PDB file of C-alpha atoms in Angstrom:
ATOM      1  CA  MET A   1     126.157 152.804  57.114  1.00  0.00           C
ATOM      2  CA  ASP A   2     127.023 156.420  57.053  1.00  0.00           C
ATOM      3  CA  LEU A   3     128.845 157.483  53.783  1.00  0.00           C
ATOM      4  CA  ASP A   4     130.591 160.356  54.067  1.00  0.00           C
ATOM      5  CA  ALA A   5     133.071 162.475  51.486  1.00  0.00           C
ATOM      6  CA  ASP A   6     136.008 160.433  52.289  1.00  0.00           C
ATOM      7  CA  SER A   7     134.903 156.973  52.365  1.00  0.00           C
ATOM      8  CA  ILE A   8     133.538 157.252  48.729  1.00  0.00           C
ATOM      9  CA  SER A   9     136.477 159.310  47.611  1.00  0.00           C
ATOM     10  CA  TRP A  10     138.164 156.689  45.956  1.00  0.00           C
ATOM     11  CA  MET A  11     134.669 156.624  43.323  1.00  0.00           C
ATOM     12  CA  LYS A  12     135.947 160.144  42.430  1.00  0.00           C
ATOM     13  CA  ARG A  13     138.923 159.720  41.353  1.00  0.00           C
ATOM     14  CA  GLU A  14     139.670 160.644  37.427  1.00  0.00           C
ATOM     15  CA  VAL A  15     140.941 157.702  34.879  1.00  0.00           C
ATOM     16  CA  SER A  16     142.014 158.684  31.467  1.00  0.00           C
ATOM     17  CA  ALA A  17     139.331 157.459  28.524  1.00  0.00           C
ATOM     18  CA  SER A  18     141.876 155.401  27.063  1.00  0.00           C
ATOM     19  CA  TYR A  19     141.760 152.620  29.893  1.00  0.00           C
ATOM     20  CA  THR A  20     137.860 152.415  30.107  1.00  0.00           C
ATOM     21  CA  VAL A  21     138.402 151.934  26.358  1.00  0.00           C
ATOM     22  CA  GLU A  22     140.603 148.903  26.643  1.00  0.00           C
ATOM     23  CA  VAL A  23     138.709 147.665  29.626  1.00  0.00           C
ATOM     24  CA  SER A  24     135.697 147.615  27.460  1.00  0.00           C
ATOM     25  CA  PHE A  25     137.599 145.431  24.269  1.00  0.00           C
ATOM     26  CA  VAL A  26     139.095 143.062  27.202  1.00  0.00           C
ATOM     27  CA  MET A  27     135.852 142.249  28.707  1.00  0.00           C
ATOM     28  CA  ALA A  28     134.167 141.952  25.394  1.00  0.00           C
ATOM     29  CA  VAL A  29     137.116 139.525  24.279  1.00  0.00           C
ATOM     30  CA  ALA A  30     136.482 137.459  27.701  1.00  0.00           C
ATOM     31  CA  PHE A  31     132.557 137.222  27.330  1.00  0.00           C
ATOM     32  CA  PHE A  32     133.213 136.207  24.111  1.00  0.00           C
ATOM     33  CA  PHE A  33     136.055 133.062  24.952  1.00  0.00           C
ATOM     34  CA  ILE A  34     133.492 132.408  27.783  1.00  0.00           C
ATOM     35  CA  ALA A  35     130.447 131.712  26.072  1.00  0.00           C
ATOM     36  CA  ALA A  36     132.131 129.732  23.103  1.00  0.00           C
ATOM     37  CA  LEU A  37     133.783 127.546  26.071  1.00  0.00           C
ATOM     38  CA  LEU A  38     130.698 126.863  27.811  1.00  0.00           C
ATOM     39  CA  ASN A  39     129.136 126.053  23.715  1.00  0.00           C
ATOM     40  CA  GLY A  40     131.728 123.650  23.179  1.00  0.00           C
ATOM     41  CA  VAL A  41     131.300 122.181  26.569  1.00  0.00           C
ATOM     42  CA  PHE A  42     127.488 121.415  26.189  1.00  0.00           C
ATOM     43  CA  GLU A  43     128.437 119.865  22.755  1.00  0.00           C
ATOM     44  CA  VAL A  44     130.309 117.539  24.134  1.00  0.00           C
ATOM     45  CA  HIS A  45     128.260 116.978  27.354  1.00  0.00           C
ATOM     46  CA  GLY A  46     125.206 115.909  24.398  1.00  0.00           C
ATOM     47  CA  ARG A  47     127.401 113.936  22.250  1.00  0.00           C
ATOM     48  CA  ILE A  48     128.216 111.475  25.788  1.00  0.00           C
ATOM     49  CA  THR A  49     124.768 111.676  26.811  1.00  0.00           C
ATOM     50  CA  GLY A  50     123.504 110.700  23.618  1.00  0.00           C
ATOM     51  CA  ARG A  51     125.925 107.833  23.481  1.00  0.00           C
ATOM     52  CA  PHE A  52     124.915 106.660  27.149  1.00  0.00           C
ATOM     53  CA  VAL A  53     121.157 106.403  26.319  1.00  0.00           C
ATOM     54  CA  LEU A  54     121.737 104.922  22.543  1.00  0.00           C
ATOM     55  CA  GLN A  55     123.961 102.563  24.310  1.00  0.00           C
ATOM     56  CA  GLU A  56     121.139 101.689  26.853  1.00  0.00           C
ATOM     57  CA  ALA A  57     118.961 101.187  24.790  1.00  0.00           C
ATOM     58  CA  MET A  58     120.781  98.759  22.492  1.00  0.00           C
ATOM     59  CA  GLU A  59     121.353  96.347  26.023  1.00  0.00           C
ATOM     60  CA  ARG A  60     117.928  96.656  26.811  1.00  0.00           C
ATOM     61  CA  CYS A  61     116.913  95.450  23.210  1.00  0.00           C
ATOM     62  CA  LEU A  62     119.615  93.348  22.610  1.00  0.00           C
ATOM     63  CA  TYR A  63     118.722  91.258  25.920  1.00  0.00           C
ATOM     64  CA  ARG A  64     115.106  91.721  26.161  1.00  0.00           C
ATOM     65  CA  GLU A  65     113.889  88.226  25.191  1.00  0.00           C
ATOM     66  CA  GLU A  66     113.991  86.849  28.460  1.00  0.00           C
ATOM     67  CA  LYS A  67     111.191  89.145  29.587  1.00  0.00           C
ATOM     68  CA  THR A  68     109.445  88.899  25.806  1.00  0.00           C
ATOM     69  CA  LEU A  69     109.232  84.654  26.716  1.00  0.00           C
ATOM     70  CA  ARG A  70     107.433  86.167  30.151  1.00  0.00           C
ATOM     71  CA  GLY A  71     105.101  88.276  27.966  1.00  0.00           C
ATOM     72  CA  ASP A  72     106.638  91.538  29.475  1.00  0.00           C
ATOM     73  CA  GLY A  73     109.089  93.008  27.119  1.00  0.00           C
ATOM     74  CA  MET A  74     108.922  95.431  24.813  1.00  0.00           C
ATOM     75  CA  THR A  75     109.603  95.526  20.963  1.00  0.00           C
ATOM     76  CA  VAL A  76     112.130  97.186  19.869  1.00  0.00           C
ATOM     77  CA  GLY A  77     110.698 100.819  18.158  1.00  0.00           C
ATOM     78  CA  GLU A  78     109.160 100.819  21.655  1.00  0.00           C
ATOM     79  CA  ILE A  79     112.579 100.819  23.699  1.00  0.00           C
ATOM     80  CA  SER A  80     113.914 103.296  20.848  1.00  0.00           C
ATOM     81  CA  SER A  81     110.635 105.541  21.244  1.00  0.00           C
ATOM     82  CA  ARG A  82     111.441 105.540  25.161  1.00  0.00           C
ATOM     83  CA  ALA A  83     115.097 105.982  24.789  1.00  0.00           C
ATOM     84  CA  GLY A  84     114.548 109.165  22.710  1.00  0.00           C
ATOM     85  CA  GLN A  85     111.935 110.853  24.581  1.00  0.00           C
ATOM     86  CA  ARG A  86     114.426 110.365  27.752  1.00  0.00           C
ATOM     87  CA  LEU A  87     117.032 111.363  25.438  1.00  0.00           C
ATOM     88  CA  ARG A  88     115.047 115.202  24.723  1.00  0.00           C
ATOM     89  CA  GLY A  89     114.797 115.781  28.027  1.00  0.00           C
ATOM     90  CA  PHE A  90     118.370 116.387  29.377  1.00  0.00           C
ATOM     91  CA  PHE A  91     119.246 119.668  28.755  1.00  0.00           C
ATOM     92  CA  ARG A  92     120.190 120.871  25.154  1.00  0.00           C
ATOM     93  CA  CYS A  93     119.256 117.189  23.683  1.00  0.00           C
ATOM     94  CA  GLY A  94     115.950 118.778  22.226  1.00  0.00           C
ATOM     95  CA  ASP A  95     116.325 117.955  19.024  1.00  0.00           C
ATOM     96  CA  ALA A  96     117.863 114.523  19.107  1.00  0.00           C
ATOM     97  CA  VAL A  97     116.967 111.993  17.525  1.00  0.00           C
ATOM     98  CA  LEU A  98     117.584 108.168  18.564  1.00  0.00           C
ATOM     99  CA  THR A  99     116.417 105.368  16.141  1.00  0.00           C
ATOM    100  CA  ILE A 100     117.958 101.651  16.423  1.00  0.00           C
ATOM    101  CA  ARG A 101     117.396  99.466  13.596  1.00  0.00           C
ATOM    102  CA  GLU A 102     116.710  95.277  14.314  1.00  0.00           C
ATOM    103  CA  ASP A 103     118.390  93.013  11.263  1.00  0.00           C
ATOM    104  CA  GLY A 104     118.186  89.270  12.807  1.00  0.00           C
ATOM    105  CA  GLY A 105     120.055  89.303  15.956  1.00  0.00           C
ATOM    106  CA  ASP A 106     122.246  92.493  15.010  1.00  0.00           C
ATOM    107  CA  LEU A 107     121.260  95.696  16.550  1.00  0.00           C
ATOM    108  CA  ASP A 108     122.126  98.776  14.612  1.00  0.00           C
ATOM    109  CA  GLY A 109     121.763 102.510  16.368  1.00  0.00           C
ATOM    110  CA  ARG A 110     122.269 106.061  15.812  1.00  0.00           C
ATOM    111  CA  VAL A 111     121.272 109.324  17.392  1.00  0.00           C
ATOM    112  CA  LYS A 112     121.630 112.491  15.474  1.00  0.00           C
ATOM    113  CA  SER A 113     121.892 116.030  17.244  1.00  0.00           C
ATOM    114  CA  SER A 114     124.396 118.444  16.453  1.00  0.00           C
ATOM    115  CA  THR A 115     126.906 115.330  16.024  1.00  0.00           C
ATOM    116  CA  GLU A 116     126.085 111.850  14.775  1.00  0.00           C
ATOM    117  CA  THR A 117     126.729 108.699  17.056  1.00  0.00           C
ATOM    118  CA  GLU A 118     126.638 105.077  15.684  1.00  0.00           C
ATOM    119  CA  ILE A 119     126.823 101.982  17.592  1.00  0.00           C
ATOM    120  CA  SER A 120     126.243  98.306  16.426  1.00  0.00           C
ATOM    121  CA  LEU A 121     126.054  95.619  17.988  1.00  0.00           C
ATOM    122  CA  ARG A 122     126.183  91.964  17.446  1.00  0.00           C
ATOM    123  CA  GLY A 123     123.419  89.853  18.607  1.00  0.00           C
ATOM    124  CA  GLN A 124     124.236  86.404  20.941  1.00  0.00           C
ATOM    125  CA  ASP A 125     122.697  82.983  21.065  1.00  0.00           C
ATOM    126  CA  PRO A 126     123.925  81.546  23.993  1.00  0.00           C
ATOM    127  CA  PHE A 127     122.306  77.874  23.148  1.00  0.00           C
ATOM    128  CA  ALA A 128     123.687  77.479  19.425  1.00  0.00           C
ATOM    129  CA  ASP A 129     127.510  78.064  21.609  1.00  0.00           C
ATOM    130  CA  SER A 130     126.677  76.225  24.005  1.00  0.00           C
ATOM    131  CA  VAL A 131     125.706  73.617  21.584  1.00  0.00           C
ATOM    132  CA  GLY A 132     129.042  73.813  19.322  1.00  0.00           C
ATOM    133  CA  LYS A 133     130.836  73.183  22.409  1.00  0.00           C
ATOM    134  CA  CYS A 134     129.117  70.101  23.065  1.00  0.00           C
ATOM    135  CA  ARG A 135     129.925  69.184  19.971  1.00  0.00           C
ATOM    136  CA  VAL A 136     133.514  70.056  20.457  1.00  0.00           C
ATOM    137  CA  MET A 137     133.555  68.128  23.115  1.00  0.00           C
ATOM    138  CA  GLU A 138     132.367  65.381  21.575  1.00  0.00           C
ATOM    139  CA  ASP A 139     134.304  65.343  18.521  1.00  0.00           C
ATOM    140  CA  THR A 140     137.530  65.597  20.766  1.00  0.00           C
ATOM    141  CA  GLY A 141     136.649  62.202  23.339  1.00  0.00           C
ATOM    142  CA  TRP A 142     134.980  64.366  25.795  1.00  0.00           C
ATOM    143  CA  ARG A 143     131.572  63.598  26.538  1.00  0.00           C
ATOM    144  CA  PHE A 144     130.001  65.641  29.355  1.00  0.00           C
ATOM    145  CA  GLY A 145     133.411  66.429  31.224  1.00  0.00           C
ATOM    146  CA  ILE A 146     134.447  62.589  31.360  1.00  0.00           C
ATOM    147  CA  ALA A 147     137.250  61.960  28.854  1.00  0.00           C
ATOM    148  CA  GLY A 148     137.940  58.761  27.365  1.00  0.00           C
ATOM    149  CA  LYS A 149     134.370  56.769  28.251  1.00  0.00           C
TER     150      LYS A 149
END
């Protein structure tokens, strides 16, 4: 490509210095706005990622009884530790701390990074619930789906 004086003449035109100063001010404000917007987006990303990882880990803790009875289940501490490692692998979540506490069948989980999220799950005992329903059915005259017998 051959550059002659006519093709680069537009680069040699003179612009008053006030335009240059004004544009540099506008560009600084624009870059600051974009940086603030990106920081906010990454903070929301970290908060939502923490909530998803915590919810998944707590559901694993809540429904681990079947695997524990077979012998291949994990404890709440192991699940919490693995979920914490997984969370710290996500972008901008390296300083996050995930903890899960078990109190009976209830679980309380917390993720703490730039913001803090807490989730509580109440355990369910399906056997006790089904026994309770059978008792109610017997008390009202229903015996195993046969009324009045």
